[in-house]
Amino acid sequence: YRELEGIVINTFQELEPFALSSLSRSLSPPVYAIGPVLDLNGPIQWHPNRAQQVAIMQWLDQQPRSRVVFLCFGSMGSLSVPQVREIAAGLEQSGQRFLWSLREPPKGKIHLPTDYSNFNDVLSKDFLERTAEIGLVCGWVPQVTVLAHPAIGGFVSHCGWNSILENLWHGVPIATWPVYAEQQMNAFEMVRELGLAVEIRLDYREGSDLVRAEE
């Protein structure tokens, strides 16, 4: 890569001054921080269920300003059934309004997460009925559109880089829950280095304990 004339990255000086300064002093090709580069319209084409998107936005329109916690773990993110049930219990116990993008884990190594055909298969009995007045559980969501909605007051995120930039753009408080890959480093940076997020979890290593409902 030393033969390259430059590297373009999606960040900006105010967010990562130390990292960019370190790169500028190294022997690597020059690094150009051109961010934040955002698709503020959202990738609508990824999901054909237009009716679901309309229903989500109509539900948000009915909620008080800055009172809804948005839980979303990315297009590739999913959680185990025991962890899903702990989250559900925590949401119900809190009484907090919520919008939860819940997706089924991949069925094989080459597959991607999909929307559940029936949320009752994974959630505790009657959870949807008991929380109908305060919450909405759905599949894939247009994340950037949801973050822009005035009803959103908090974001529980997997800390993918695009999600972090979208969140910072819209100024929504974030709680970190990395799931895989570089998300753990992103979460650490947001919580420990920048002080721009609070920690639910920083370590996604296999075998770590469940995050309990009380947390």
PDB file of C-alpha atoms in Angstrom:
ATOM      1  CA  TYR A   1       0.000   0.000   0.000  1.00  0.00           C
ATOM      2  CA  ARG A   2       3.020   2.284   0.296  1.00  0.00           C
ATOM      3  CA  GLU A   3       2.857   2.754  -3.475  1.00  0.00           C
ATOM      4  CA  LEU A   4      -0.514   4.471  -3.161  1.00  0.00           C
ATOM      5  CA  GLU A   5      -0.682   8.219  -3.630  1.00  0.00           C
ATOM      6  CA  GLY A   6      -3.234   8.617  -0.864  1.00  0.00           C
ATOM      7  CA  ILE A   7      -5.942   7.013   1.284  1.00  0.00           C
ATOM      8  CA  VAL A   8      -9.420   8.520   1.655  1.00  0.00           C
ATOM      9  CA  ILE A   9     -11.290   7.760   4.905  1.00  0.00           C
ATOM     10  CA  ASN A  10     -14.732   8.652   6.198  1.00  0.00           C
ATOM     11  CA  THR A  11     -13.894  10.597   9.349  1.00  0.00           C
ATOM     12  CA  PHE A  12     -13.030  14.173  10.260  1.00  0.00           C
ATOM     13  CA  GLN A  13     -10.387  16.045  12.204  1.00  0.00           C
ATOM     14  CA  GLU A  14     -12.638  17.150  15.058  1.00  0.00           C
ATOM     15  CA  LEU A  15     -13.699  13.565  15.792  1.00  0.00           C
ATOM     16  CA  GLU A  16     -10.346  11.770  15.595  1.00  0.00           C
ATOM     17  CA  PRO A  17      -7.549  14.346  15.865  1.00  0.00           C
ATOM     18  CA  PHE A  18      -5.051  12.033  17.557  1.00  0.00           C
ATOM     19  CA  ALA A  19      -5.509   9.188  15.084  1.00  0.00           C
ATOM     20  CA  LEU A  20      -5.217  11.496  12.095  1.00  0.00           C
ATOM     21  CA  SER A  21      -2.185  13.210  13.588  1.00  0.00           C
ATOM     22  CA  SER A  22      -0.524   9.832  14.137  1.00  0.00           C
ATOM     23  CA  LEU A  23      -1.193   8.778  10.566  1.00  0.00           C
ATOM     24  CA  SER A  24       0.228  12.025   9.222  1.00  0.00           C
ATOM     25  CA  ARG A  25       3.521  11.341  11.039  1.00  0.00           C
ATOM     26  CA  SER A  26       3.857   7.767   9.815  1.00  0.00           C
ATOM     27  CA  LEU A  27       5.498   6.454   6.663  1.00  0.00           C
ATOM     28  CA  SER A  28       2.167   5.528   5.106  1.00  0.00           C
ATOM     29  CA  PRO A  29       0.669   7.361   2.110  1.00  0.00           C
ATOM     30  CA  PRO A  30      -1.107  10.624   2.943  1.00  0.00           C
ATOM     31  CA  VAL A  31      -4.532  10.172   4.524  1.00  0.00           C
ATOM     32  CA  TYR A  32      -7.401  12.444   3.539  1.00  0.00           C
ATOM     33  CA  ALA A  33     -10.265  12.682   6.029  1.00  0.00           C
ATOM     34  CA  ILE A  34     -13.300  13.671   3.960  1.00  0.00           C
ATOM     35  CA  GLY A  35     -16.087  12.850   6.415  1.00  0.00           C
ATOM     36  CA  PRO A  36     -18.667  12.756   7.522  1.00  0.00           C
ATOM     37  CA  VAL A  37     -19.966  11.200   4.298  1.00  0.00           C
ATOM     38  CA  LEU A  38     -23.610  10.291   4.935  1.00  0.00           C
ATOM     39  CA  ASP A  39     -26.602   9.091   2.964  1.00  0.00           C
ATOM     40  CA  LEU A  40     -29.232  11.097   4.806  1.00  0.00           C
ATOM     41  CA  ASN A  41     -32.032   9.749   2.628  1.00  0.00           C
ATOM     42  CA  GLY A  42     -31.326   6.185   3.772  1.00  0.00           C
ATOM     43  CA  PRO A  43     -30.917   3.036   1.632  1.00  0.00           C
ATOM     44  CA  ILE A  44     -34.633   2.490   1.022  1.00  0.00           C
ATOM     45  CA  GLN A  45     -33.847   0.132  -1.832  1.00  0.00           C
ATOM     46  CA  TRP A  46     -32.461  -2.467   0.605  1.00  0.00           C
ATOM     47  CA  HIS A  47     -35.906  -3.363   1.850  1.00  0.00           C
ATOM     48  CA  PRO A  48     -38.991  -3.694  -0.340  1.00  0.00           C
ATOM     49  CA  ASN A  49     -41.463  -3.459   2.557  1.00  0.00           C
ATOM     50  CA  ARG A  50     -42.546   0.120   2.091  1.00  0.00           C
ATOM     51  CA  ALA A  51     -45.671  -0.466   4.178  1.00  0.00           C
ATOM     52  CA  GLN A  52     -43.548  -1.368   7.215  1.00  0.00           C
ATOM     53  CA  GLN A  53     -41.524   1.821   6.875  1.00  0.00           C
ATOM     54  CA  VAL A  54     -44.690   3.918   6.694  1.00  0.00           C
ATOM     55  CA  ALA A  55     -46.091   2.173   9.785  1.00  0.00           C
ATOM     56  CA  ILE A  56     -42.889   2.841  11.738  1.00  0.00           C
ATOM     57  CA  MET A  57     -42.855   6.535  10.888  1.00  0.00           C
ATOM     58  CA  GLN A  58     -46.562   6.905  11.674  1.00  0.00           C
ATOM     59  CA  TRP A  59     -45.983   5.297  15.064  1.00  0.00           C
ATOM     60  CA  LEU A  60     -43.099   7.679  15.774  1.00  0.00           C
ATOM     61  CA  ASP A  61     -45.264  10.633  14.778  1.00  0.00           C
ATOM     62  CA  GLN A  62     -47.598   9.721  17.644  1.00  0.00           C
ATOM     63  CA  GLN A  63     -44.847   9.684  20.300  1.00  0.00           C
ATOM     64  CA  PRO A  64     -43.695  12.578  22.523  1.00  0.00           C
ATOM     65  CA  ARG A  65     -40.546  14.416  21.533  1.00  0.00           C
ATOM     66  CA  SER A  66     -37.241  12.791  22.578  1.00  0.00           C
ATOM     67  CA  ARG A  67     -38.948  10.022  24.556  1.00  0.00           C
ATOM     68  CA  VAL A  68     -38.318   6.920  22.415  1.00  0.00           C
ATOM     69  CA  VAL A  69     -35.252   4.690  22.772  1.00  0.00           C
ATOM     70  CA  PHE A  70     -34.242   3.190  19.427  1.00  0.00           C
ATOM     71  CA  LEU A  71     -32.546  -0.237  19.503  1.00  0.00           C
ATOM     72  CA  CYS A  72     -30.845  -1.328  16.293  1.00  0.00           C
ATOM     73  CA  PHE A  73     -27.860  -3.620  15.731  1.00  0.00           C
ATOM     74  CA  GLY A  74     -27.266  -3.043  12.027  1.00  0.00           C
ATOM     75  CA  SER A  75     -28.116  -4.906   8.845  1.00  0.00           C
ATOM     76  CA  MET A  76     -25.712  -7.703   9.806  1.00  0.00           C
ATOM     77  CA  GLY A  77     -26.363  -7.763  13.550  1.00  0.00           C
ATOM     78  CA  SER A  78     -28.459 -10.220  15.537  1.00  0.00           C
ATOM     79  CA  LEU A  79     -28.591 -11.551  19.098  1.00  0.00           C
ATOM     80  CA  SER A  80     -29.217 -14.914  20.724  1.00  0.00           C
ATOM     81  CA  VAL A  81     -32.711 -15.818  21.916  1.00  0.00           C
ATOM     82  CA  PRO A  82     -31.711 -15.637  25.628  1.00  0.00           C
ATOM     83  CA  GLN A  83     -30.249 -12.170  25.085  1.00  0.00           C
ATOM     84  CA  VAL A  84     -33.329 -11.022  23.176  1.00  0.00           C
ATOM     85  CA  ARG A  85     -35.519 -12.087  26.084  1.00  0.00           C
ATOM     86  CA  GLU A  86     -33.332 -10.246  28.585  1.00  0.00           C
ATOM     87  CA  ILE A  87     -33.627  -7.079  26.506  1.00  0.00           C
ATOM     88  CA  ALA A  88     -37.392  -7.519  26.306  1.00  0.00           C
ATOM     89  CA  ALA A  89     -37.625  -7.940  30.074  1.00  0.00           C
ATOM     90  CA  GLY A  90     -35.490  -4.857  30.642  1.00  0.00           C
ATOM     91  CA  LEU A  91     -37.577  -2.737  28.302  1.00  0.00           C
ATOM     92  CA  GLU A  92     -40.805  -3.837  29.934  1.00  0.00           C
ATOM     93  CA  GLN A  93     -39.490  -3.238  33.452  1.00  0.00           C
ATOM     94  CA  SER A  94     -38.250   0.232  32.532  1.00  0.00           C
ATOM     95  CA  GLY A  95     -41.584   1.416  31.157  1.00  0.00           C
ATOM     96  CA  GLN A  96     -39.580   3.390  28.592  1.00  0.00           C
ATOM     97  CA  ARG A  97     -40.994   3.998  25.129  1.00  0.00           C
ATOM     98  CA  PHE A  98     -39.004   2.036  22.554  1.00  0.00           C
ATOM     99  CA  LEU A  99     -38.597   1.166  18.896  1.00  0.00           C
ATOM    100  CA  TRP A 100     -36.735  -2.142  18.520  1.00  0.00           C
ATOM    101  CA  SER A 101     -35.356  -3.442  15.237  1.00  0.00           C
ATOM    102  CA  LEU A 102     -35.207  -7.177  15.966  1.00  0.00           C
ATOM    103  CA  ARG A 103     -33.748  -9.573  13.417  1.00  0.00           C
ATOM    104  CA  GLU A 104     -33.313 -13.336  13.328  1.00  0.00           C
ATOM    105  CA  PRO A 105     -29.724 -14.716  13.429  1.00  0.00           C
ATOM    106  CA  PRO A 106     -28.354 -16.189  10.182  1.00  0.00           C
ATOM    107  CA  LYS A 107     -29.205 -19.827   9.553  1.00  0.00           C
ATOM    108  CA  GLY A 108     -25.733 -20.578   8.203  1.00  0.00           C
ATOM    109  CA  LYS A 109     -22.257 -19.103   7.773  1.00  0.00           C
ATOM    110  CA  ILE A 110     -23.007 -17.717   4.328  1.00  0.00           C
ATOM    111  CA  HIS A 111     -26.430 -16.330   5.235  1.00  0.00           C
ATOM    112  CA  LEU A 112     -27.456 -12.926   6.558  1.00  0.00           C
ATOM    113  CA  PRO A 113     -29.835 -11.965   9.361  1.00  0.00           C
ATOM    114  CA  THR A 114     -33.470 -11.864   8.284  1.00  0.00           C
ATOM    115  CA  ASP A 115     -36.702 -10.480   9.682  1.00  0.00           C
ATOM    116  CA  TYR A 116     -38.608 -12.800  12.011  1.00  0.00           C
ATOM    117  CA  SER A 117     -41.818 -14.168  10.527  1.00  0.00           C
ATOM    118  CA  ASN A 118     -43.353 -14.163  14.025  1.00  0.00           C
ATOM    119  CA  PHE A 119     -41.866 -12.201  16.934  1.00  0.00           C
ATOM    120  CA  ASN A 120     -43.752 -14.379  19.401  1.00  0.00           C
ATOM    121  CA  ASP A 121     -41.361 -17.202  18.503  1.00  0.00           C
ATOM    122  CA  VAL A 122     -38.512 -15.399  20.250  1.00  0.00           C
ATOM    123  CA  LEU A 123     -40.123 -12.968  22.704  1.00  0.00           C
ATOM    124  CA  SER A 124     -41.635 -13.969  26.022  1.00  0.00           C
ATOM    125  CA  LYS A 125     -45.317 -14.812  26.125  1.00  0.00           C
ATOM    126  CA  ASP A 126     -47.618 -11.807  25.606  1.00  0.00           C
ATOM    127  CA  PHE A 127     -44.709  -9.322  25.565  1.00  0.00           C
ATOM    128  CA  LEU A 128     -46.048  -7.544  22.485  1.00  0.00           C
ATOM    129  CA  GLU A 129     -49.494  -7.176  24.021  1.00  0.00           C
ATOM    130  CA  ARG A 130     -48.169  -5.939  27.369  1.00  0.00           C
ATOM    131  CA  THR A 131     -45.952  -3.289  25.772  1.00  0.00           C
ATOM    132  CA  ALA A 132     -48.264  -2.254  22.931  1.00  0.00           C
ATOM    133  CA  GLU A 133     -48.871   1.171  24.489  1.00  0.00           C
ATOM    134  CA  ILE A 134     -45.190   2.088  24.762  1.00  0.00           C
ATOM    135  CA  GLY A 135     -43.234   0.066  22.217  1.00  0.00           C
ATOM    136  CA  LEU A 136     -42.964  -1.162  18.653  1.00  0.00           C
ATOM    137  CA  VAL A 137     -40.974  -4.227  17.594  1.00  0.00           C
ATOM    138  CA  CYS A 138     -40.185  -4.446  13.891  1.00  0.00           C
ATOM    139  CA  GLY A 139     -37.716  -5.950  11.430  1.00  0.00           C
ATOM    140  CA  TRP A 140     -35.370  -3.965   9.218  1.00  0.00           C
ATOM    141  CA  VAL A 141     -35.715  -0.207   9.644  1.00  0.00           C
ATOM    142  CA  PRO A 142     -34.492   2.847   7.688  1.00  0.00           C
ATOM    143  CA  GLN A 143     -32.045   3.733  10.457  1.00  0.00           C
ATOM    144  CA  VAL A 144     -30.955   7.177   9.316  1.00  0.00           C
ATOM    145  CA  THR A 145     -34.582   8.226   8.806  1.00  0.00           C
ATOM    146  CA  VAL A 146     -35.507   6.992  12.271  1.00  0.00           C
ATOM    147  CA  LEU A 147     -32.572   8.794  13.913  1.00  0.00           C
ATOM    148  CA  ALA A 148     -33.732  12.033  12.317  1.00  0.00           C
ATOM    149  CA  HIS A 149     -37.199  11.777  13.865  1.00  0.00           C
ATOM    150  CA  PRO A 150     -37.803  14.184  16.789  1.00  0.00           C
ATOM    151  CA  ALA A 151     -39.370  11.421  18.912  1.00  0.00           C
ATOM    152  CA  ILE A 152     -36.031   9.597  19.201  1.00  0.00           C
ATOM    153  CA  GLY A 153     -34.252  10.412  22.450  1.00  0.00           C
ATOM    154  CA  GLY A 154     -31.693   7.608  22.706  1.00  0.00           C
ATOM    155  CA  PHE A 155     -29.970   5.028  20.527  1.00  0.00           C
ATOM    156  CA  VAL A 156     -28.745   1.563  21.587  1.00  0.00           C
ATOM    157  CA  SER A 157     -26.296   0.763  18.801  1.00  0.00           C
ATOM    158  CA  HIS A 158     -23.889  -1.915  17.602  1.00  0.00           C
ATOM    159  CA  CYS A 159     -21.449   0.916  16.837  1.00  0.00           C
ATOM    160  CA  GLY A 160     -20.848   0.314  13.172  1.00  0.00           C
ATOM    161  CA  TRP A 161     -18.965   3.317  11.825  1.00  0.00           C
ATOM    162  CA  ASN A 162     -21.793   4.520   9.591  1.00  0.00           C
ATOM    163  CA  SER A 163     -24.184   4.285  12.534  1.00  0.00           C
ATOM    164  CA  ILE A 164     -21.852   6.354  14.700  1.00  0.00           C
ATOM    165  CA  LEU A 165     -21.560   9.082  12.079  1.00  0.00           C
ATOM    166  CA  GLU A 166     -25.326   9.121  11.481  1.00  0.00           C
ATOM    167  CA  ASN A 167     -25.941   9.317  15.207  1.00  0.00           C
ATOM    168  CA  LEU A 168     -23.473  12.152  15.750  1.00  0.00           C
ATOM    169  CA  TRP A 169     -25.003  14.051  12.846  1.00  0.00           C
ATOM    170  CA  HIS A 170     -28.458  13.905  14.407  1.00  0.00           C
ATOM    171  CA  GLY A 171     -27.220  14.446  17.973  1.00  0.00           C
ATOM    172  CA  VAL A 172     -28.948  11.465  19.583  1.00  0.00           C
ATOM    173  CA  PRO A 173     -27.460  10.130  22.866  1.00  0.00           C
ATOM    174  CA  ILE A 174     -25.932   6.702  22.262  1.00  0.00           C
ATOM    175  CA  ALA A 175     -25.442   3.568  24.368  1.00  0.00           C
ATOM    176  CA  THR A 176     -22.885   1.125  22.976  1.00  0.00           C
ATOM    177  CA  TRP A 177     -23.481  -2.566  22.334  1.00  0.00           C
ATOM    178  CA  PRO A 178     -20.913  -3.853  19.788  1.00  0.00           C
ATOM    179  CA  VAL A 179     -21.686  -7.172  18.121  1.00  0.00           C
ATOM    180  CA  TYR A 180     -18.715  -8.070  15.895  1.00  0.00           C
ATOM    181  CA  ALA A 181     -15.614  -6.926  13.986  1.00  0.00           C
ATOM    182  CA  GLU A 182     -14.304  -3.390  14.599  1.00  0.00           C
ATOM    183  CA  GLN A 183     -17.404  -2.335  16.510  1.00  0.00           C
ATOM    184  CA  GLN A 184     -15.696  -3.012  19.840  1.00  0.00           C
ATOM    185  CA  MET A 185     -12.937  -0.526  18.992  1.00  0.00           C
ATOM    186  CA  ASN A 186     -15.525   2.005  17.847  1.00  0.00           C
ATOM    187  CA  ALA A 187     -17.431   1.604  21.109  1.00  0.00           C
ATOM    188  CA  PHE A 188     -14.250   2.020  23.155  1.00  0.00           C
ATOM    189  CA  GLU A 189     -13.402   5.196  21.263  1.00  0.00           C
ATOM    190  CA  MET A 190     -16.878   6.651  21.766  1.00  0.00           C
ATOM    191  CA  VAL A 191     -17.039   5.848  25.504  1.00  0.00           C
ATOM    192  CA  ARG A 192     -13.484   6.016  26.837  1.00  0.00           C
ATOM    193  CA  GLU A 193     -11.659   8.354  24.466  1.00  0.00           C
ATOM    194  CA  LEU A 194     -14.293  10.809  23.288  1.00  0.00           C
ATOM    195  CA  GLY A 195     -16.867  10.644  26.082  1.00  0.00           C
ATOM    196  CA  LEU A 196     -19.673  10.770  23.521  1.00  0.00           C
ATOM    197  CA  ALA A 197     -21.506   7.606  24.607  1.00  0.00           C
ATOM    198  CA  VAL A 198     -22.369   5.478  27.608  1.00  0.00           C
ATOM    199  CA  GLU A 199     -21.474   1.826  27.908  1.00  0.00           C
ATOM    200  CA  ILE A 200     -23.890  -1.061  28.001  1.00  0.00           C
ATOM    201  CA  ARG A 201     -21.251  -3.409  26.702  1.00  0.00           C
ATOM    202  CA  LEU A 202     -17.768  -2.915  25.241  1.00  0.00           C
ATOM    203  CA  ASP A 203     -16.669  -6.553  24.919  1.00  0.00           C
ATOM    204  CA  TYR A 204     -18.509  -8.841  22.506  1.00  0.00           C
ATOM    205  CA  ARG A 205     -16.156 -11.821  22.896  1.00  0.00           C
ATOM    206  CA  GLU A 206     -17.796 -15.210  22.590  1.00  0.00           C
ATOM    207  CA  GLY A 207     -18.584 -16.739  25.948  1.00  0.00           C
ATOM    208  CA  SER A 208     -19.121 -13.472  27.786  1.00  0.00           C
ATOM    209  CA  ASP A 209     -22.142 -13.271  30.066  1.00  0.00           C
ATOM    210  CA  LEU A 210     -25.542 -12.074  28.994  1.00  0.00           C
ATOM    211  CA  VAL A 211     -26.432  -8.465  29.583  1.00  0.00           C
ATOM    212  CA  ARG A 212     -29.192  -8.894  32.139  1.00  0.00           C
ATOM    213  CA  ALA A 213     -32.533  -7.098  32.125  1.00  0.00           C
ATOM    214  CA  GLU A 214     -31.605  -5.151  35.261  1.00  0.00           C
ATOM    215  CA  GLU A 215     -28.708  -3.498  33.447  1.00  0.00           C
TER     216      GLU A 215
END
